Amino acid sequence: MFLASYRKLKKHGVVGLNHRNISLIQKLNRRDLYPLVDNKLKTKELAQKAGIPIPALLGIIEEQHSAEALIASLPTDQGFVIKPARGSSGKGVMVVPKQKMDRKGVVRYQKSNGRLMERSDVLHHISNIISGLYSLGGYRDIAMVEELVKPHPFFDPIAWEGLPDVRIVVMRGYPIMAMIRLPTSHSQGRANLHQGAVGVGINIATGVMTTGVQFNRLVSEHPDTLVEFGGLRIPEWRKQLEMAASCYEMTGLGYLGCDIILDAQRGPLLLELNARPGLNIQIANNQGLGINVAKAAEWLELEESPAERVSRAIAAFGGGEEPLPEEEPARAYAGV
């Protein structure tokens, strides 16, 4: 029975952990380059040099004694995000959408779930980040304070109290599979699948959303808004593909998960990179990753620009779908 199941999965191109680790990550990613993506500060520096847009960095905190001055200096009319430079899977990220001042003139900080915090709560969280509570390996870390990105209005009906992000897996700069992660009430507004966000597959050629998955179960609508996402087309899709493709030159890593967010004013922004992208993207797309990996392997000796690589991937992985003009939506939301 096990052998039959294994053969069936292999036939459909399903990639398992061993295959991913040995044939993709170890083969295509040099270990000395991992710090470029494991450290979000280094990723930001690389992106700035490469001209890839990123969320603005408001400050960094390396020592606890400098935390209060930086937090106090932030304009009270804007939100912000605190995250560990070496964190993973969304651990240690604190989103503060609003700051409020009480009758005594004391600033309070509102989390995504609406709960108000004292400044001491924020400083305690920063202390935990610096001590390495959320870092890879538990090593001492740096707290980053970033601007709060305002989600594109496209996402209003299909996300709950949070910021969706697009994950594009690239192999030597060729986009081979993509999905979007939608925050839910169960994930408390976070776009992390293991916390309950919904992952939805994306057609590479068109940017159209297809099947969805939550907790490894197929879903067709957002569990909180009940809006069906199949057939919806993500704005500025070609730009996001080219951004992800450019990360190969930027880092030198041949197998990457590129996480991109869509800001209401600035458009696509590179959020972070992952040298060990997970495999749930196969469930979201209802397709094995190995089929696209095998195809992309035929192109690895070609010398093409990011734009040329995107065009080749669109032609190969679009499932026969013709790319849509950027201004043409796939369909409108019903009743929105």
mmCIF file with all atom_site columns, N, CA and C in Angstrom, residues 269-316:
data_model
loop_
_atom_site.group_PDB
_atom_site.id
_atom_site.type_symbol
_atom_site.label_atom_id
_atom_site.label_alt_id
_atom_site.label_comp_id
_atom_site.label_asym_id
_atom_site.label_entity_id
_atom_site.label_seq_id
_atom_site.pdbx_PDB_ins_code
_atom_site.Cartn_x
_atom_site.Cartn_y
_atom_site.Cartn_z
_atom_site.occupancy
_atom_site.B_iso_or_equiv
_atom_site.pdbx_formal_charge
_atom_site.auth_seq_id
_atom_site.auth_comp_id
_atom_site.auth_asym_id
_atom_site.auth_atom_id
_atom_site.pdbx_PDB_model_num
ATOM 1   N N  . LEU A 1 269 ? 5.975  45.064 -3.086  1.00 0.00 ? 269 LEU A N  1
ATOM 2   C CA . LEU A 1 269 ? 7.164  45.275 -2.268  1.00 0.00 ? 269 LEU A CA 1
ATOM 3   C C  . LEU A 1 269 ? 7.703  43.911 -1.854  1.00 0.00 ? 269 LEU A C  1
ATOM 4   N N  . LEU A 1 270 ? 9.007  43.752 -1.890  1.00 0.00 ? 270 LEU A N  1
ATOM 5   C CA . LEU A 1 270 ? 9.623  42.504 -1.441  1.00 0.00 ? 270 LEU A CA 1
ATOM 6   C C  . LEU A 1 270 ? 9.624  42.472 0.078   1.00 0.00 ? 270 LEU A C  1
ATOM 7   N N  . LEU A 1 271 ? 8.972  41.472 0.645   1.00 0.00 ? 271 LEU A N  1
ATOM 8   C CA . LEU A 1 271 ? 8.889  41.363 2.100   1.00 0.00 ? 271 LEU A CA 1
ATOM 9   C C  . LEU A 1 271 ? 10.091 40.608 2.653   1.00 0.00 ? 271 LEU A C  1
ATOM 10  N N  . GLU A 1 272 ? 10.343 39.416 2.145   1.00 0.00 ? 272 GLU A N  1
ATOM 11  C CA . GLU A 1 272 ? 11.487 38.631 2.586   1.00 0.00 ? 272 GLU A CA 1
ATOM 12  C C  . GLU A 1 272 ? 11.727 37.474 1.626   1.00 0.00 ? 272 GLU A C  1
ATOM 13  N N  . LEU A 1 273 ? 12.834 36.771 1.834   1.00 0.00 ? 273 LEU A N  1
ATOM 14  C CA . LEU A 1 273 ? 13.190 35.621 1.012   1.00 0.00 ? 273 LEU A CA 1
ATOM 15  C C  . LEU A 1 273 ? 13.396 34.410 1.911   1.00 0.00 ? 273 LEU A C  1
ATOM 16  N N  . ASN A 1 274 ? 13.179 33.226 1.347   1.00 0.00 ? 274 ASN A N  1
ATOM 17  C CA . ASN A 1 274 ? 13.307 31.987 2.103   1.00 0.00 ? 274 ASN A CA 1
ATOM 18  C C  . ASN A 1 274 ? 14.094 30.976 1.283   1.00 0.00 ? 274 ASN A C  1
ATOM 19  N N  . ALA A 1 275 ? 15.227 30.535 1.828   1.00 0.00 ? 275 ALA A N  1
ATOM 20  C CA . ALA A 1 275 ? 16.058 29.563 1.117   1.00 0.00 ? 275 ALA A CA 1
ATOM 21  C C  . ALA A 1 275 ? 15.568 28.136 1.299   1.00 0.00 ? 275 ALA A C  1
ATOM 22  N N  . ARG A 1 276 ? 14.521 27.959 2.123   1.00 0.00 ? 276 ARG A N  1
ATOM 23  C CA . ARG A 1 276 ? 13.970 26.622 2.374   1.00 0.00 ? 276 ARG A CA 1
ATOM 24  C C  . ARG A 1 276 ? 12.440 26.680 2.256   1.00 0.00 ? 276 ARG A C  1
ATOM 25  N N  . PRO A 1 277 ? 11.911 27.095 1.126   1.00 0.00 ? 277 PRO A N  1
ATOM 26  C CA . PRO A 1 277 ? 10.452 27.251 1.008   1.00 0.00 ? 277 PRO A CA 1
ATOM 27  C C  . PRO A 1 277 ? 9.711  25.939 1.234   1.00 0.00 ? 277 PRO A C  1
ATOM 28  N N  . GLY A 1 278 ? 8.572  26.040 1.919   1.00 0.00 ? 278 GLY A N  1
ATOM 29  C CA . GLY A 1 278 ? 7.780  24.855 2.246   1.00 0.00 ? 278 GLY A CA 1
ATOM 30  C C  . GLY A 1 278 ? 7.095  24.249 1.041   1.00 0.00 ? 278 GLY A C  1
ATOM 31  N N  . LEU A 1 279 ? 6.406  23.138 1.284   1.00 0.00 ? 279 LEU A N  1
ATOM 32  C CA . LEU A 1 279 ? 5.827  22.350 0.197   1.00 0.00 ? 279 LEU A CA 1
ATOM 33  C C  . LEU A 1 279 ? 4.308  22.425 0.124   1.00 0.00 ? 279 LEU A C  1
ATOM 34  N N  . ASN A 1 280 ? 3.670  23.174 1.037   1.00 0.00 ? 280 ASN A N  1
ATOM 35  C CA . ASN A 1 280 ? 2.214  23.309 0.984   1.00 0.00 ? 280 ASN A CA 1
ATOM 36  C C  . ASN A 1 280 ? 1.735  24.005 -0.279  1.00 0.00 ? 280 ASN A C  1
ATOM 37  N N  . ILE A 1 281 ? 2.644  24.673 -0.958  1.00 0.00 ? 281 ILE A N  1
ATOM 38  C CA . ILE A 1 281 ? 2.289  25.341 -2.206  1.00 0.00 ? 281 ILE A CA 1
ATOM 39  C C  . ILE A 1 281 ? 1.761  24.332 -3.226  1.00 0.00 ? 281 ILE A C  1
ATOM 40  N N  . GLN A 1 282 ? 2.166  23.075 -3.108  1.00 0.00 ? 282 GLN A N  1
ATOM 41  C CA . GLN A 1 282 ? 1.670  22.032 -4.006  1.00 0.00 ? 282 GLN A CA 1
ATOM 42  C C  . GLN A 1 282 ? 0.194  21.739 -3.756  1.00 0.00 ? 282 GLN A C  1
ATOM 43  N N  . ILE A 1 283 ? -0.200 21.739 -2.478  1.00 0.00 ? 283 ILE A N  1
ATOM 44  C CA . ILE A 1 283 ? -1.607 21.497 -2.148  1.00 0.00 ? 283 ILE A CA 1
ATOM 45  C C  . ILE A 1 283 ? -2.457 22.667 -2.624  1.00 0.00 ? 283 ILE A C  1
ATOM 46  N N  . ALA A 1 284 ? -1.963 23.886 -2.406  1.00 0.00 ? 284 ALA A N  1
ATOM 47  C CA . ALA A 1 284 ? -2.713 25.069 -2.824  1.00 0.00 ? 284 ALA A CA 1
ATOM 48  C C  . ALA A 1 284 ? -2.948 25.085 -4.329  1.00 0.00 ? 284 ALA A C  1
ATOM 49  N N  . ASN A 1 285 ? -1.975 24.579 -5.091  1.00 0.00 ? 285 ASN A N  1
ATOM 50  C CA . ASN A 1 285 ? -2.098 24.558 -6.553  1.00 0.00 ? 285 ASN A CA 1
ATOM 51  C C  . ASN A 1 285 ? -2.679 23.261 -7.092  1.00 0.00 ? 285 ASN A C  1
ATOM 52  N N  . ASN A 1 286 ? -2.904 22.284 -6.192  1.00 0.00 ? 286 ASN A N  1
ATOM 53  C CA . ASN A 1 286 ? -3.411 20.972 -6.599  1.00 0.00 ? 286 ASN A CA 1
ATOM 54  C C  . ASN A 1 286 ? -2.528 20.378 -7.692  1.00 0.00 ? 286 ASN A C  1
ATOM 55  N N  . GLN A 1 287 ? -1.213 20.518 -7.499  1.00 0.00 ? 287 GLN A N  1
ATOM 56  C CA . GLN A 1 287 ? -0.258 20.057 -8.505  1.00 0.00 ? 287 GLN A CA 1
ATOM 57  C C  . GLN A 1 287 ? 1.087  19.811 -7.841  1.00 0.00 ? 287 GLN A C  1
ATOM 58  N N  . GLY A 1 288 ? 1.768  18.775 -8.279  1.00 0.00 ? 288 GLY A N  1
ATOM 59  C CA . GLY A 1 288 ? 3.103  18.496 -7.779  1.00 0.00 ? 288 GLY A CA 1
ATOM 60  C C  . GLY A 1 288 ? 4.127  19.471 -8.316  1.00 0.00 ? 288 GLY A C  1
ATOM 61  N N  . LEU A 1 289 ? 5.028  19.888 -7.479  1.00 0.00 ? 289 LEU A N  1
ATOM 62  C CA . LEU A 1 289 ? 6.069  20.833 -7.869  1.00 0.00 ? 289 LEU A CA 1
ATOM 63  C C  . LEU A 1 289 ? 7.088  20.208 -8.811  1.00 0.00 ? 289 LEU A C  1
ATOM 64  N N  . GLY A 1 290 ? 7.248  18.883 -8.723  1.00 0.00 ? 290 GLY A N  1
ATOM 65  C CA . GLY A 1 290 ? 8.275  18.204 -9.496  1.00 0.00 ? 290 GLY A CA 1
ATOM 66  C C  . GLY A 1 290 ? 8.113  18.335 -11.002 1.00 0.00 ? 290 GLY A C  1
ATOM 67  N N  . ILE A 1 291 ? 6.867  18.461 -11.456 1.00 0.00 ? 291 ILE A N  1
ATOM 68  C CA . ILE A 1 291 ? 6.628  18.608 -12.900 1.00 0.00 ? 291 ILE A CA 1
ATOM 69  C C  . ILE A 1 291 ? 7.276  19.898 -13.411 1.00 0.00 ? 291 ILE A C  1
ATOM 70  N N  . ASN A 1 292 ? 7.092  20.979 -12.674 1.00 0.00 ? 292 ASN A N  1
ATOM 71  C CA . ASN A 1 292 ? 7.662  22.259 -13.089 1.00 0.00 ? 292 ASN A CA 1
ATOM 72  C C  . ASN A 1 292 ? 9.168  22.306 -12.853 1.00 0.00 ? 292 ASN A C  1
ATOM 73  N N  . VAL A 1 293 ? 9.623  21.637 -11.798 1.00 0.00 ? 293 VAL A N  1
ATOM 74  C CA . VAL A 1 293 ? 11.059 21.556 -11.542 1.00 0.00 ? 293 VAL A CA 1
ATOM 75  C C  . VAL A 1 293 ? 11.773 20.883 -12.707 1.00 0.00 ? 293 VAL A C  1
ATOM 76  N N  . ALA A 1 294 ? 11.203 19.779 -13.188 1.00 0.00 ? 294 ALA A N  1
ATOM 77  C CA . ALA A 1 294 ? 11.813 19.045 -14.302 1.00 0.00 ? 294 ALA A CA 1
ATOM 78  C C  . ALA A 1 294 ? 11.884 19.906 -15.560 1.00 0.00 ? 294 ALA A C  1
ATOM 79  N N  . LYS A 1 295 ? 10.842 20.693 -15.789 1.00 0.00 ? 295 LYS A N  1
ATOM 80  C CA . LYS A 1 295 ? 10.839 21.556 -16.972 1.00 0.00 ? 295 LYS A CA 1
ATOM 81  C C  . LYS A 1 295 ? 11.878 22.661 -16.836 1.00 0.00 ? 295 LYS A C  1
ATOM 82  N N  . ALA A 1 296 ? 11.912 23.298 -15.660 1.00 0.00 ? 296 ALA A N  1
ATOM 83  C CA . ALA A 1 296 ? 12.864 24.391 -15.450 1.00 0.00 ? 296 ALA A CA 1
ATOM 84  C C  . ALA A 1 296 ? 14.307 23.906 -15.515 1.00 0.00 ? 296 ALA A C  1
ATOM 85  N N  . ALA A 1 297 ? 14.533 22.639 -15.170 1.00 0.00 ? 297 ALA A N  1
ATOM 86  C CA . ALA A 1 297 ? 15.892 22.097 -15.208 1.00 0.00 ? 297 ALA A CA 1
ATOM 87  C C  . ALA A 1 297 ? 16.464 22.123 -16.620 1.00 0.00 ? 297 ALA A C  1
ATOM 88  N N  . GLU A 1 298 ? 15.602 22.148 -17.637 1.00 0.00 ? 298 GLU A N  1
ATOM 89  C CA . GLU A 1 298 ? 16.059 22.194 -19.024 1.00 0.00 ? 298 GLU A CA 1
ATOM 90  C C  . GLU A 1 298 ? 16.624 23.564 -19.394 1.00 0.00 ? 298 GLU A C  1
ATOM 91  N N  . TRP A 1 299 ? 16.332 24.582 -18.566 1.00 0.00 ? 299 TRP A N  1
ATOM 92  C CA . TRP A 1 299 ? 16.699 25.957 -18.922 1.00 0.00 ? 299 TRP A CA 1
ATOM 93  C C  . TRP A 1 299 ? 17.902 26.470 -18.141 1.00 0.00 ? 299 TRP A C  1
ATOM 94  N N  . LEU A 1 300 ? 18.436 25.679 -17.237 1.00 0.00 ? 300 LEU A N  1
ATOM 95  C CA . LEU A 1 300 ? 19.402 26.202 -16.282 1.00 0.00 ? 300 LEU A CA 1
ATOM 96  C C  . LEU A 1 300 ? 20.695 26.693 -16.912 1.00 0.00 ? 300 LEU A C  1
ATOM 97  N N  . GLU A 1 301 ? 21.000 26.234 -18.109 1.00 0.00 ? 301 GLU A N  1
ATOM 98  C CA . GLU A 1 301 ? 22.238 26.675 -18.768 1.00 0.00 ? 301 GLU A CA 1
ATOM 99  C C  . GLU A 1 301 ? 22.006 27.894 -19.661 1.00 0.00 ? 301 GLU A C  1
ATOM 100 N N  . LEU A 1 302 ? 20.766 28.328 -19.782 1.00 0.00 ? 302 LEU A N  1
ATOM 101 C CA . LEU A 1 302 ? 20.475 29.496 -20.608 1.00 0.00 ? 302 LEU A CA 1
ATOM 102 C C  . LEU A 1 302 ? 20.899 30.768 -19.884 1.00 0.00 ? 302 LEU A C  1
ATOM 103 N N  . GLU A 1 303 ? 21.312 31.740 -20.631 1.00 0.00 ? 303 GLU A N  1
ATOM 104 C CA . GLU A 1 303 ? 21.654 33.038 -20.059 1.00 0.00 ? 303 GLU A CA 1
ATOM 105 C C  . GLU A 1 303 ? 20.572 34.032 -20.458 1.00 0.00 ? 303 GLU A C  1
ATOM 106 N N  . GLU A 1 304 ? 19.608 34.229 -19.566 1.00 0.00 ? 304 GLU A N  1
ATOM 107 C CA . GLU A 1 304 ? 18.467 35.086 -19.870 1.00 0.00 ? 304 GLU A CA 1
ATOM 108 C C  . GLU A 1 304 ? 18.280 36.129 -18.769 1.00 0.00 ? 304 GLU A C  1
ATOM 109 N N  . SER A 1 305 ? 17.671 37.228 -19.123 1.00 0.00 ? 305 SER A N  1
ATOM 110 C CA . SER A 1 305 ? 17.364 38.278 -18.155 1.00 0.00 ? 305 SER A CA 1
ATOM 111 C C  . SER A 1 305 ? 16.158 37.862 -17.327 1.00 0.00 ? 305 SER A C  1
ATOM 112 N N  . PRO A 1 306 ? 15.911 38.516 -16.192 1.00 0.00 ? 306 PRO A N  1
ATOM 113 C CA . PRO A 1 306 ? 14.705 38.208 -15.415 1.00 0.00 ? 306 PRO A CA 1
ATOM 114 C C  . PRO A 1 306 ? 13.429 38.291 -16.248 1.00 0.00 ? 306 PRO A C  1
ATOM 115 N N  . ALA A 1 307 ? 13.317 39.312 -17.105 1.00 0.00 ? 307 ALA A N  1
ATOM 116 C CA . ALA A 1 307 ? 12.114 39.455 -17.931 1.00 0.00 ? 307 ALA A CA 1
ATOM 117 C C  . ALA A 1 307 ? 11.975 38.293 -18.910 1.00 0.00 ? 307 ALA A C  1
ATOM 118 N N  . GLU A 1 308 ? 13.105 37.858 -19.485 1.00 0.00 ? 308 GLU A N  1
ATOM 119 C CA . GLU A 1 308 ? 13.066 36.724 -20.414 1.00 0.00 ? 308 GLU A CA 1
ATOM 120 C C  . GLU A 1 308 ? 12.710 35.427 -19.688 1.00 0.00 ? 308 GLU A C  1
ATOM 121 N N  . ARG A 1 309 ? 13.216 35.269 -18.477 1.00 0.00 ? 309 ARG A N  1
ATOM 122 C CA . ARG A 1 309 ? 12.898 34.069 -17.710 1.00 0.00 ? 309 ARG A CA 1
ATOM 123 C C  . ARG A 1 309 ? 11.416 34.032 -17.346 1.00 0.00 ? 309 ARG A C  1
ATOM 124 N N  . VAL A 1 310 ? 10.872 35.184 -17.015 1.00 0.00 ? 310 VAL A N  1
ATOM 125 C CA . VAL A 1 310 ? 9.442  35.253 -16.692 1.00 0.00 ? 310 VAL A CA 1
ATOM 126 C C  . VAL A 1 310 ? 8.614  34.885 -17.917 1.00 0.00 ? 310 VAL A C  1
ATOM 127 N N  . SER A 1 311 ? 8.969  35.397 -19.071 1.00 0.00 ? 311 SER A N  1
ATOM 128 C CA . SER A 1 311 ? 8.219  35.084 -20.293 1.00 0.00 ? 311 SER A CA 1
ATOM 129 C C  . SER A 1 311 ? 8.268  33.590 -20.591 1.00 0.00 ? 311 SER A C  1
ATOM 130 N N  . ARG A 1 312 ? 9.412  32.962 -20.380 1.00 0.00 ? 312 ARG A N  1
ATOM 131 C CA . ARG A 1 312 ? 9.543  31.535 -20.634 1.00 0.00 ? 312 ARG A CA 1
ATOM 132 C C  . ARG A 1 312 ? 8.686  30.734 -19.644 1.00 0.00 ? 312 ARG A C  1
ATOM 133 N N  . ALA A 1 313 ? 8.701  31.146 -18.380 1.00 0.00 ? 313 ALA A N  1
ATOM 134 C CA . ALA A 1 313 ? 7.907  30.457 -17.367 1.00 0.00 ? 313 ALA A CA 1
ATOM 135 C C  . ALA A 1 313 ? 6.414  30.604 -17.633 1.00 0.00 ? 313 ALA A C  1
ATOM 136 N N  . ILE A 1 314 ? 5.997  31.786 -18.048 1.00 0.00 ? 314 ILE A N  1
ATOM 137 C CA . ILE A 1 314 ? 4.590  32.016 -18.360 1.00 0.00 ? 314 ILE A CA 1
ATOM 138 C C  . ILE A 1 314 ? 4.136  31.089 -19.490 1.00 0.00 ? 314 ILE A C  1
ATOM 139 N N  . ALA A 1 315 ? 4.960  30.970 -20.513 1.00 0.00 ? 315 ALA A N  1
ATOM 140 C CA . ALA A 1 315 ? 4.607  30.111 -21.644 1.00 0.00 ? 315 ALA A CA 1
ATOM 141 C C  . ALA A 1 315 ? 4.543  28.644 -21.243 1.00 0.00 ? 315 ALA A C  1
ATOM 142 N N  . ALA A 1 316 ? 5.411  28.241 -20.314 1.00 0.00 ? 316 ALA A N  1
ATOM 143 C CA . ALA A 1 316 ? 5.495  26.822 -19.951 1.00 0.00 ? 316 ALA A CA 1
ATOM 144 C C  . ALA A 1 316 ? 4.497  26.415 -18.876 1.00 0.00 ? 316 ALA A C  1
#
